[in-house]
GROMACS .gro file of C-alpha atoms in nm:
model
  465
    1MET     CA    1   3.324  -0.385   2.423
    2TRP     CA    2   2.990  -0.201   2.412
    3ARG     CA    3   2.905  -0.112   2.773
    4TRP     CA    4   2.550  -0.069   2.907
    5MET     CA    5   2.497   0.176   3.191
    6ALA     CA    6   2.212   0.260   3.424
    7GLY     CA    7   2.107   0.577   3.598
    8THR     CA    8   1.914   0.901   3.579
    9LEU     CA    9   1.937   1.264   3.480
   10ALA     CA   10   1.806   1.565   3.664
   11LEU     CA   11   1.532   1.790   3.532
   12ALA     CA   12   1.622   2.097   3.331
   13LEU     CA   13   1.642   2.445   3.475
   14PRO     CA   14   1.328   2.660   3.445
   15ALA     CA   15   1.288   2.819   3.101
   16ALA     CA   16   1.343   3.174   3.228
   17ALA     CA   17   1.667   3.074   3.401
   18GLN     CA   18   1.788   2.894   3.090
   19ALA     CA   19   1.712   3.195   2.870
   20GLN     CA   20   1.931   3.411   3.096
   21GLN     CA   21   2.218   3.165   3.079
   22LEU     CA   22   2.239   3.120   2.702
   23ARG     CA   23   2.586   3.140   2.555
   24PRO     CA   24   2.616   3.352   2.239
   25ASP     CA   25   2.638   3.037   2.026
   26GLN     CA   26   2.325   2.901   2.194
   27ALA     CA   27   2.141   3.226   2.125
   28SER     CA   28   2.233   3.197   1.756
   29PHE     CA   29   2.113   2.839   1.754
   30ARG     CA   30   1.786   2.938   1.918
   31ALA     CA   31   1.726   3.199   1.650
   32LEU     CA   32   1.785   2.937   1.380
   33TYR     CA   33   1.553   2.691   1.554
   34GLN     CA   34   1.286   2.959   1.583
   35GLU     CA   35   1.315   3.045   1.213
   36LEU     CA   36   1.265   2.680   1.124
   37VAL     CA   37   0.959   2.643   1.347
   38GLU     CA   38   0.805   2.973   1.238
   39THR     CA   39   0.840   2.893   0.867
   40ASP     CA   40   0.526   2.697   0.781
   41THR     CA   41   0.624   2.381   0.595
   42SER     CA   42   0.295   2.193   0.613
   43ILE     CA   43   0.157   2.046   0.292
   44THR     CA   44  -0.159   2.256   0.316
   45THR     CA   45  -0.036   2.611   0.373
   46GLY     CA   46   0.343   2.596   0.378
   47SER     CA   47   0.652   2.567   0.161
   48CYS     CA   48   0.960   2.354   0.222
   49THR     CA   49   1.131   2.533  -0.066
   50ALA     CA   50   1.097   2.866   0.115
   51LEU     CA   51   1.264   2.722   0.423
   52ALA     CA   52   1.538   2.550   0.221
   53ASP     CA   53   1.613   2.887   0.061
   54LYS     CA   54   1.647   3.049   0.406
   55VAL     CA   55   1.885   2.775   0.515
   56ALA     CA   56   2.093   2.820   0.198
   57VAL     CA   57   2.134   3.189   0.284
   58ARG     CA   58   2.266   3.096   0.628
   59LEU     CA   59   2.504   2.834   0.486
   60LYS     CA   60   2.646   3.079   0.232
   61ALA     CA   61   2.694   3.340   0.502
   62ALA     CA   62   2.897   3.081   0.693
   63GLY     CA   63   3.128   3.032   0.394
   64TYR     CA   64   2.981   2.748   0.189
   65THR     CA   65   3.010   2.800  -0.185
   66ASP     CA   66   2.743   2.753  -0.447
   67ALA     CA   67   2.929   2.440  -0.558
   68GLN     CA   68   2.890   2.293  -0.210
   69ILE     CA   69   2.514   2.359  -0.188
   70THR     CA   70   2.268   2.182  -0.417
   71PRO     CA   71   1.906   2.297  -0.398
   72PHE     CA   72   1.651   2.070  -0.563
   73ALA     CA   73   1.283   2.078  -0.656
   74THR     CA   74   1.071   1.959  -0.945
   75PRO     CA   75   0.843   2.171  -1.166
   76GLU     CA   76   0.545   1.961  -1.057
   77HIS     CA   77   0.616   2.027  -0.687
   78PRO     CA   78   0.773   2.372  -0.660
   79LYS     CA   79   0.697   2.409  -0.288
   80ASP     CA   80   0.842   2.071  -0.190
   81GLY     CA   81   1.208   2.148  -0.249
   82GLY     CA   82   1.511   2.080  -0.033
   83LEU     CA   83   1.887   2.103  -0.041
   84VAL     CA   84   2.207   1.904   0.003
   85VAL     CA   85   2.525   2.064   0.138
   86ALA     CA   86   2.867   1.905   0.174
   87LEU     CA   87   3.169   1.986   0.391
   88PRO     CA   88   3.464   1.818   0.212
   89GLY     CA   89   3.672   1.570   0.408
   90THR     CA   90   4.049   1.525   0.394
   91SER     CA   91   4.045   1.150   0.322
   92THR     CA   92   4.021   1.012  -0.029
   93THR     CA   93   3.918   0.669   0.100
   94ALA     CA   94   3.683   0.728   0.394
   95LYS     CA   95   3.323   0.732   0.276
   96PRO     CA   96   3.105   1.031   0.371
   97LEU     CA   97   2.871   1.067   0.666
   98LEU     CA   98   2.520   1.185   0.581
   99LEU     CA   99   2.291   1.385   0.808
  100LEU     CA  100   1.928   1.350   0.702
  101GLY     CA  101   1.639   1.568   0.813
  102HIS     CA  102   1.287   1.626   0.687
  103ILE     CA  103   1.175   1.988   0.715
  104ASP     CA  104   0.804   1.936   0.646
  105VAL     CA  105   0.555   1.915   0.933
  106VAL     CA  106   0.204   1.785   0.993
  107ALA     CA  107  -0.056   2.057   0.935
  108ALA     CA  108  -0.189   2.236   1.244
  109LYS     CA  109  -0.508   2.439   1.292
  110ARG     CA  110  -0.475   2.756   1.500
  111GLU     CA  111  -0.827   2.725   1.640
  112ASP     CA  112  -0.742   2.388   1.797
  113TRP     CA  113  -0.413   2.491   1.960
  114THR     CA  114  -0.358   2.679   2.286
  115ARG     CA  115  -0.089   2.886   2.112
  116ASP     CA  116  -0.020   2.977   1.750
  117PRO     CA  117   0.131   2.653   1.613
  118TYR     CA  118   0.361   2.845   1.380
  119LYS     CA  119   0.512   3.063   1.652
  120MET     CA  120   0.778   2.919   1.881
  121VAL     CA  121   0.690   2.989   2.245
  122GLU     CA  122   0.911   2.897   2.541
  123GLU     CA  123   0.714   2.819   2.857
  124ASN     CA  124   0.758   2.597   3.162
  125GLY     CA  125   1.074   2.431   3.035
  126TYR     CA  126   0.935   2.355   2.687
  127PHE     CA  127   0.948   2.500   2.337
  128TYR     CA  128   0.596   2.493   2.191
  129GLY     CA  129   0.514   2.495   1.819
  130ARG     CA  130   0.453   2.265   1.526
  131GLY     CA  131   0.774   2.084   1.445
  132THR     CA  132   0.954   2.167   1.769
  133GLN     CA  133   0.978   1.793   1.840
  134ASP     CA  134   0.926   1.638   1.494
  135MET     CA  135   1.181   1.716   1.370
  136LYS     CA  136   1.295   2.076   1.350
  137ALA     CA  137   1.501   2.058   1.667
  138MET     CA  138   1.724   1.799   1.503
  139ASP     CA  139   1.714   1.990   1.173
  140ALA     CA  140   1.838   2.295   1.360
  141VAL     CA  141   2.117   2.089   1.521
  142TRP     CA  142   2.226   1.955   1.182
  143ILE     CA  143   2.228   2.300   1.019
  144ASP     CA  144   2.392   2.466   1.320
  145SER     CA  145   2.664   2.200   1.328
  146MET     CA  146   2.742   2.244   0.958
  147ILE     CA  147   2.767   2.621   1.010
  148ARG     CA  148   2.993   2.584   1.316
  149PHE     CA  149   3.217   2.335   1.137
  150LYS     CA  150   3.265   2.576   0.849
  151GLN     CA  151   3.316   2.885   1.061
  152SER     CA  152   3.571   2.714   1.285
  153GLY     CA  153   3.774   2.582   0.993
  154TYR     CA  154   3.715   2.222   1.102
  155ARG     CA  155   3.841   1.970   0.846
  156PRO     CA  156   3.683   1.628   0.899
  157LYS     CA  157   3.836   1.306   0.775
  158ARG     CA  158   3.505   1.204   0.622
  159THR     CA  159   3.306   1.440   0.406
  160ILE     CA  160   2.999   1.546   0.602
  161LYS     CA  161   2.679   1.586   0.401
  162LEU     CA  162   2.345   1.728   0.506
  163ALA     CA  163   2.023   1.656   0.315
  164LEU     CA  164   1.711   1.852   0.407
  165THR     CA  165   1.402   1.709   0.240
  166CYS     CA  166   1.025   1.746   0.221
  167GLY     CA  167   0.734   1.502   0.208
  168GLU     CA  168   0.813   1.273   0.499
  169GLU     CA  169   0.490   1.350   0.684
  170THR     CA  170   0.248   1.285   0.396
  171SER     CA  171   0.252   0.952   0.213
  172THR     CA  172   0.090   1.100  -0.099
  173ALA     CA  173   0.328   1.397  -0.125
  174PHE     CA  174   0.647   1.443  -0.324
  175ASN     CA  175   0.919   1.290  -0.108
  176GLY     CA  176   1.259   1.453  -0.137
  177ALA     CA  177   1.456   1.166   0.017
  178GLN     CA  178   1.296   0.920  -0.222
  179TRP     CA  179   1.366   1.154  -0.514
  180LEU     CA  180   1.733   1.190  -0.416
  181ALA     CA  181   1.776   0.815  -0.375
  182LYS     CA  182   1.627   0.754  -0.719
  183ASN     CA  183   1.753   1.051  -0.920
  184ARG     CA  184   2.065   1.189  -0.748
  185PRO     CA  185   2.210   0.906  -0.537
  186GLU     CA  186   2.560   1.047  -0.581
  187LEU     CA  187   2.460   1.357  -0.383
  188ILE     CA  188   2.376   1.152  -0.075
  189ALA     CA  189   2.618   0.860  -0.115
  190ALA     CA  190   2.755   0.775   0.230
  191GLU     CA  191   2.887   0.493   0.445
  192PHE     CA  192   2.601   0.555   0.688
  193ALA     CA  193   2.348   0.822   0.777
  194LEU     CA  194   2.211   0.981   1.094
  195ASN     CA  195   1.840   1.054   1.102
  196GLU     CA  196   1.547   1.096   1.340
  197GLY     CA  197   1.398   0.810   1.540
  198GLY     CA  198   1.646   0.779   1.827
  199GLY     CA  199   1.669   1.016   2.120
  200GLY     CA  200   1.537   0.888   2.449
  201ARG     CA  201   1.250   0.875   2.692
  202SER     CA  202   1.196   1.070   3.013
  203ASP     CA  203   0.990   0.970   3.313
  204GLY     CA  204   0.735   1.239   3.224
  205ASN     CA  205   0.891   1.483   3.470
  206GLY     CA  206   1.198   1.573   3.268
  207ARG     CA  207   1.423   1.297   3.407
  208LEU     CA  208   1.586   1.099   3.128
  209VAL     CA  209   1.543   0.727   3.194
  210ILE     CA  210   1.672   0.568   2.875
  211ALA     CA  211   1.864   0.693   2.572
  212ASN     CA  212   1.792   0.529   2.238
  213MET     CA  213   1.979   0.452   1.919
  214HIS     CA  214   1.728   0.399   1.640
  215VAL     CA  215   1.824   0.079   1.458
  216GLY     CA  216   1.555  -0.021   1.209
  217GLU     CA  217   1.188   0.062   1.167
  218LYS     CA  218   0.854  -0.073   1.060
  219ALA     CA  219   0.704  -0.038   0.713
  220ALA     CA  220   0.389   0.174   0.669
  221VAL     CA  221   0.119   0.028   0.443
  222ASN     CA  222  -0.244   0.132   0.390
  223TYR     CA  223  -0.535  -0.099   0.312
  224ARG     CA  224  -0.897  -0.029   0.223
  225VAL     CA  225  -1.164  -0.246   0.382
  226GLU     CA  226  -1.492  -0.203   0.193
  227ALA     CA  227  -1.848  -0.333   0.207
  228THR     CA  228  -2.084  -0.301  -0.090
  229ASN     CA  229  -2.460  -0.347  -0.107
  230PRO     CA  230  -2.746  -0.296  -0.356
  231GLY     CA  231  -2.889  -0.035  -0.120
  232GLY     CA  232  -3.249   0.078  -0.136
  233HIS     CA  233  -3.496   0.319   0.020
  234SER     CA  234  -3.427   0.417   0.382
  235SER     CA  235  -3.797   0.387   0.463
  236ALA     CA  236  -3.769   0.008   0.442
  237PRO     CA  237  -3.445  -0.080   0.622
  238VAL     CA  238  -3.299  -0.429   0.634
  239ARG     CA  239  -3.019  -0.583   0.840
  240ASP     CA  240  -2.809  -0.629   0.525
  241ASN     CA  241  -2.647  -0.284   0.544
  242ALA     CA  242  -2.299  -0.187   0.422
  243ILE     CA  243  -2.237   0.046   0.716
  244TYR     CA  244  -2.339  -0.219   0.971
  245GLU     CA  245  -2.119  -0.477   0.799
  246LEU     CA  246  -1.825  -0.240   0.808
  247ALA     CA  247  -1.893  -0.161   1.174
  248ASP     CA  248  -1.888  -0.532   1.258
  249ALA     CA  249  -1.557  -0.569   1.073
  250LEU     CA  250  -1.405  -0.276   1.261
  251VAL     CA  251  -1.494  -0.429   1.596
  252LYS     CA  252  -1.309  -0.745   1.493
  253LEU     CA  253  -1.005  -0.544   1.383
  254ARG     CA  254  -1.009  -0.340   1.703
  255ASP     CA  255  -1.002  -0.655   1.916
  256TYR     CA  256  -0.728  -0.833   1.722
  257ASP     CA  257  -0.363  -0.822   1.826
  258PHE     CA  258  -0.097  -0.945   1.587
  259PRO     CA  259   0.134  -1.197   1.754
  260VAL     CA  260   0.447  -1.091   1.939
  261GLN     CA  261   0.764  -1.068   1.732
  262MET     CA  262   1.113  -0.972   1.838
  263SER     CA  263   1.432  -0.877   1.659
  264ASP     CA  264   1.784  -0.842   1.796
  265THR     CA  265   1.716  -0.469   1.833
  266THR     CA  266   1.385  -0.495   2.018
  267ARG     CA  267   1.507  -0.778   2.239
  268ALA     CA  268   1.804  -0.566   2.347
  269TYR     CA  269   1.577  -0.266   2.399
  270PHE     CA  270   1.335  -0.442   2.633
  271ARG     CA  271   1.619  -0.601   2.827
  272ILE     CA  272   1.815  -0.279   2.878
  273ALA     CA  273   1.525  -0.034   2.913
  274GLY     CA  274   1.348  -0.272   3.149
  275LYS     CA  275   1.651  -0.294   3.375
  276ALA     CA  276   1.676   0.086   3.382
  277ARG     CA  277   1.316   0.126   3.499
  278GLY     CA  278   1.337  -0.084   3.814
  279ASP     CA  279   0.959  -0.122   3.847
  280ALA     CA  280   0.690  -0.378   3.760
  281MET     CA  281   0.686  -0.264   3.399
  282GLY     CA  282   1.063  -0.301   3.384
  283GLN     CA  283   1.041  -0.654   3.521
  284ALA     CA  284   0.783  -0.743   3.255
  285MET     CA  285   1.001  -0.591   2.983
  286MET     CA  286   1.298  -0.802   3.087
  287ALA     CA  287   1.078  -1.110   3.112
  288ILE     CA  288   0.939  -1.077   2.761
  289ALA     CA  289   1.288  -1.013   2.624
  290ALA     CA  290   1.391  -1.346   2.777
  291ASP     CA  291   1.072  -1.528   2.673
  292PRO     CA  292   0.845  -1.372   2.408
  293THR     CA  293   0.578  -1.634   2.488
  294ASP     CA  294   0.536  -1.506   2.847
  295LYS     CA  295   0.169  -1.400   2.835
  296ALA     CA  296   0.168  -1.238   3.179
  297ALA     CA  297   0.465  -1.020   3.085
  298GLU     CA  298   0.305  -0.938   2.751
  299ALA     CA  299  -0.016  -0.824   2.922
  300THR     CA  300   0.179  -0.583   3.141
  301VAL     CA  301   0.396  -0.449   2.859
  302ASN     CA  302   0.091  -0.402   2.633
  303ALA     CA  303  -0.043  -0.142   2.877
  304ASP     CA  304   0.213   0.102   2.732
  305LYS     CA  305   0.105   0.192   2.379
  306SER     CA  306   0.458   0.242   2.246
  307TYR     CA  307   0.581  -0.087   2.390
  308HIS     CA  308   0.269  -0.264   2.259
  309SER     CA  309   0.348  -0.138   1.911
  310MET     CA  310   0.715  -0.231   1.932
  311LEU     CA  311   0.622  -0.593   1.994
  312ARG     CA  312   0.421  -0.657   1.679
  313THR     CA  313   0.265  -0.542   1.355
  314THR     CA  314  -0.019  -0.300   1.429
  315CYS     CA  315  -0.318  -0.193   1.219
  316VAL     CA  316  -0.566   0.084   1.299
  317ALA     CA  317  -0.864   0.246   1.128
  318THR     CA  318  -0.783   0.607   1.036
  319LEU     CA  319  -1.035   0.727   0.774
  320LEU     CA  320  -1.402   0.636   0.730
  321ASP     CA  321  -1.656   0.690   0.452
  322GLY     CA  322  -1.997   0.548   0.360
  323GLY     CA  323  -2.338   0.609   0.208
  324HIS     CA  324  -2.449   0.844  -0.066
  325ALA     CA  325  -2.775   1.006   0.050
  326ASN     CA  326  -2.962   1.083   0.371
  327ASN     CA  327  -3.268   0.889   0.258
  328ALA     CA  328  -3.101   0.586   0.100
  329LEU     CA  329  -2.957   0.263   0.231
  330PRO     CA  330  -2.577   0.274   0.184
  331GLN     CA  331  -2.444   0.106  -0.126
  332ARG     CA  332  -2.085   0.137  -0.012
  333ALA     CA  333  -1.894   0.187   0.314
  334GLY     CA  334  -1.519   0.180   0.354
  335VAL     CA  335  -1.233   0.248   0.592
  336ASN     CA  336  -0.864   0.312   0.555
  337VAL     CA  337  -0.659   0.083   0.777
  338ASN     CA  338  -0.307   0.205   0.841
  339CYS     CA  339  -0.062  -0.074   0.930
  340ARG     CA  340   0.288  -0.053   1.067
  341ILE     CA  341   0.447  -0.381   0.969
  342PHE     CA  342   0.721  -0.554   1.167
  343PRO     CA  343   1.045  -0.605   0.969
  344GLY     CA  344   1.043  -0.928   0.775
  345VAL     CA  345   0.664  -0.949   0.738
  346SER     CA  346   0.521  -0.893   0.391
  347ALA     CA  347   0.240  -0.653   0.306
  348ALA     CA  348   0.056  -0.941   0.137
  349ALA     CA  349   0.069  -1.150   0.455
  350VAL     CA  350  -0.082  -0.864   0.655
  351ARG     CA  351  -0.360  -0.822   0.399
  352ASP     CA  352  -0.438  -1.192   0.428
  353THR     CA  353  -0.448  -1.165   0.807
  354LEU     CA  354  -0.690  -0.871   0.793
  355ALA     CA  355  -0.920  -1.066   0.560
  356LYS     CA  356  -0.906  -1.369   0.791
  357VAL     CA  357  -0.984  -1.161   1.100
  358ILE     CA  358  -1.282  -0.993   0.930
  359ASP     CA  359  -1.399  -1.331   0.797
  360ASP     CA  360  -1.681  -1.192   0.585
  361PRO     CA  361  -1.704  -1.276   0.213
  362ARG     CA  362  -1.905  -0.957   0.158
  363MET     CA  363  -1.600  -0.748   0.249
  364THR     CA  364  -1.295  -0.674   0.038
  365VAL     CA  365  -0.948  -0.593   0.172
  366THR     CA  366  -0.719  -0.417  -0.075
  367GLN     CA  367  -0.372  -0.273  -0.035
  368THR     CA  368  -0.396   0.088  -0.154
  369ASP     CA  369  -0.041   0.213  -0.110
  370ASP     CA  370   0.277   0.177   0.083
  371ARG     CA  371   0.535   0.427   0.193
  372GLY     CA  372   0.813   0.285  -0.016
  373PRO     CA  373   1.046  -0.012  -0.017
  374ALA     CA  374   1.052  -0.264   0.263
  375ALA     CA  375   1.253  -0.145   0.560
  376VAL     CA  376   1.606  -0.287   0.577
  377PRO     CA  377   1.721  -0.308   0.941
  378PRO     CA  378   2.084  -0.196   0.977
  379PRO     CA  379   2.323  -0.403   1.189
  380LEU     CA  380   2.395  -0.335   1.557
  381ASN     CA  381   2.732  -0.193   1.458
  382PRO     CA  382   2.973  -0.127   1.750
  383GLN     CA  383   3.144   0.145   1.542
  384ILE     CA  384   2.815   0.334   1.555
  385LEU     CA  385   2.706   0.239   1.906
  386GLU     CA  386   3.028   0.281   2.104
  387PRO     CA  387   3.099   0.649   2.022
  388ALA     CA  388   2.738   0.730   2.109
  389GLU     CA  389   2.771   0.551   2.442
  390THR     CA  390   3.102   0.719   2.525
  391LEU     CA  391   2.956   1.066   2.474
  392LEU     CA  392   2.641   0.967   2.660
  393ALA     CA  393   2.853   0.917   2.973
  394LYS     CA  394   2.974   1.277   2.936
  395TYR     CA  395   2.645   1.451   2.869
  396TYR     CA  396   2.396   1.221   3.043
  397PRO     CA  397   2.597   1.044   3.316
  398GLY     CA  398   2.457   0.709   3.421
  399VAL     CA  399   2.185   0.689   3.157
  400PRO     CA  400   2.187   0.359   2.963
  401LEU     CA  401   2.184   0.341   2.585
  402ALA     CA  402   1.950   0.093   2.419
  403PRO     CA  403   1.892   0.020   2.051
  404THR     CA  404   1.532   0.068   1.950
  405MET     CA  405   1.310   0.000   1.652
  406SER     CA  406   1.091   0.288   1.540
  407THR     CA  407   0.724   0.197   1.543
  408GLY     CA  408   0.662   0.471   1.290
  409ALA     CA  409   0.833   0.514   0.957
  410THR     CA  410   1.107   0.752   0.847
  411ASP     CA  411   1.276   0.849   0.525
  412GLY     CA  412   1.556   0.615   0.622
  413ILE     CA  413   1.381   0.340   0.424
  414TYR     CA  414   1.478   0.511   0.098
  415LEU     CA  415   1.844   0.525   0.197
  416GLY     CA  416   1.845   0.168   0.321
  417ALA     CA  417   1.711   0.057  -0.016
  418ILE     CA  418   2.022   0.195  -0.190
  419GLY     CA  419   2.267   0.048   0.060
  420ILE     CA  420   2.308   0.329   0.314
  421PRO     CA  421   2.245   0.205   0.671
  422VAL     CA  422   2.058   0.464   0.876
  423TYR     CA  423   2.075   0.521   1.250
  424GLY     CA  424   1.885   0.757   1.477
  425PRO     CA  425   2.125   0.880   1.747
  426PRO     CA  426   2.047   0.972   2.107
  427GLY     CA  427   2.091   1.325   2.238
  428LEU     CA  428   1.745   1.472   2.207
  429TYR     CA  429   1.464   1.308   2.404
  430GLY     CA  430   1.097   1.340   2.489
  431ASP     CA  431   0.823   1.246   2.732
  432PRO     CA  432   0.622   0.920   2.737
  433ASP     CA  433   0.314   1.097   2.600
  434GLY     CA  434   0.492   1.180   2.273
  435ASN     CA  435   0.514   1.556   2.334
  436GLY     CA  436   0.216   1.630   2.111
  437THR     CA  437   0.392   1.505   1.800
  438HIS     CA  438   0.142   1.505   1.509
  439GLY     CA  439  -0.117   1.633   1.757
  440LEU     CA  440  -0.206   1.943   1.957
  441ASN     CA  441   0.038   2.176   2.134
  442GLU     CA  442   0.354   1.998   2.021
  443ARG     CA  443   0.647   2.069   2.248
  444ALA     CA  444   1.016   1.992   2.302
  445LEU     CA  445   1.207   1.995   2.631
  446VAL     CA  446   1.432   2.302   2.644
  447LYS     CA  447   1.705   2.113   2.830
  448ALA     CA  448   1.693   1.829   2.579
  449VAL     CA  449   1.732   2.068   2.287
  450TYR     CA  450   2.035   2.256   2.422
  451THR     CA  451   2.217   1.958   2.569
  452GLY     CA  452   2.126   1.745   2.268
  453ARG     CA  453   2.274   2.009   2.041
  454ASP     CA  454   2.613   1.983   2.214
  455TYR     CA  455   2.596   1.604   2.228
  456LEU     CA  456   2.515   1.563   1.859
  457TYR     CA  457   2.780   1.816   1.753
  458ASP     CA  458   3.044   1.608   1.929
  459LEU     CA  459   2.896   1.283   1.797
  460ILE     CA  460   2.917   1.402   1.437
  461LYS     CA  461   3.283   1.491   1.492
  462ALA     CA  462   3.348   1.152   1.649
  463TYR     CA  463   3.204   0.975   1.344
  464ALA     CA  464   3.364   1.209   1.091
  465GLY     CA  465   3.708   1.211   1.246
   0.00000   0.00000   0.00000
C-alpha cells in the first residue's frame, strides 16, 4: 500500500562546512557538475555537442565501449548533438529503464547577472550558475550514476539507458528527444523513463516541506493575437488604432482566468501537500482538492503562482510588436500568447476561448506552433511510487511524497507519444521562488544536490534491480 507521510527536513550545512566534508566520490561528482555548468550550452553562444563529447570521454574512461555509446547530431544542427549510453542488464525479458536529461540551457547575459552565469560559484549554501537548477544537477546525477555503476561492476536486471539531448529550452530549436523518438526509437526503448519535473519544494529557508513525483504535464502552445488597420499619418490620429486595439485585448486576456480543472494527480497533490503545510494555504489546498468549486479556497490558492497554474490552463503575453514608422499610424500590432494547456484540453478549444475573451472582430487569433504532441499523463503506478517513497523515508525522514503535474513542459511528451511513460522523481528540490530558473542568478541548494545524488542513485538501482 502506498503510504503518505508528513514532516520536515533540516536546513543544509553552510557551504564552507560542506566543502570540507566532501567524500572523494562527492568531489568527483562536483567536478563533473561544474564541467556541465561551465560548458555553455545555450542556443545563442553554446554547443550541446561539445558537452556531449566531454561526457563521452568520461564514460569511456569509466569503461563503456564505443558500442555502448551512441552520439548523434544532424548536419543541419551540428551544435545540437547529444548521446545515448547503455549499461546492459542481465534479464532478457525485463524492459530497460531510461534516464532522460536535456543539457541545453536558457541563454544568460553576463551584464545582467551578479556572477558570471557560466561559472559555477558556491556561496551561502547554493551553487550559482546557468543550469545549476534546470537541469544540469540532475544531468550530473545521471552521468555520475552511470559511471559509478560501470566502475563498481554493478549488473542491473534491467538495462539502464541514459539519453542526453539538446533543444528542450527553445521551441524553435532542433530537439534531440523528439529526433530520437522519431528516428531512433530503438535507442531509447524502455518500460518507463525518469526525467526532470519532480523534486520537491522547500519553505524558502532550506527546509523541505513536500517531495514530488512528476506525473504528467501541460502542453505548450503559442498563439498570435493581431490587429490590423489601414494606418495613416500620425499628425491626424484617430481612435481606430491597431496598437490601442491590441492593448485593449491584452487587458482582457490579463484579467481572464481559465476555469479550475483537476486530475487524479493534481487532486492528490493538493490534498497531500496541503496537509503537510499546516497553515491557511494548506487548508485551502485540501478544501479545493475536496471541492474544486470552492471559490473561497480557490481565491486563497490562486495567491501562489505555481498553485494557480496547476489548477488550470494559463495563457500569458510574452512577445510584442507593432507599427512601422515613428510618424505613421500603426497598420499592424501583434503579440505572442504562450499557453500551457491542461491535459485533455485541445489547442483549438483554447484558441476559441482566447477569441471569445477578446471579443473583437477586428482581431485575429492564430495558433502559430506547439511544442509537440499532446501530453499523455502516465498512470499513478505503485511500482514507480512505492520505491520512491521507501527511499524518501531514508533520506528525507518524515517528508511526504505527492504526485504533481508540471505546469511547464518537458521532453517527456515525445516519449509519451511513443508509449514510454515518463516520471520525474523526487530527490532534488528547490525554493518556492523557483531558484532563478530561466531568470537571473539561477541557483541550486547544495544540500539538495548532494543528498539528491545519493537518493537518485539508490532509486535507479531499486527500479533496475
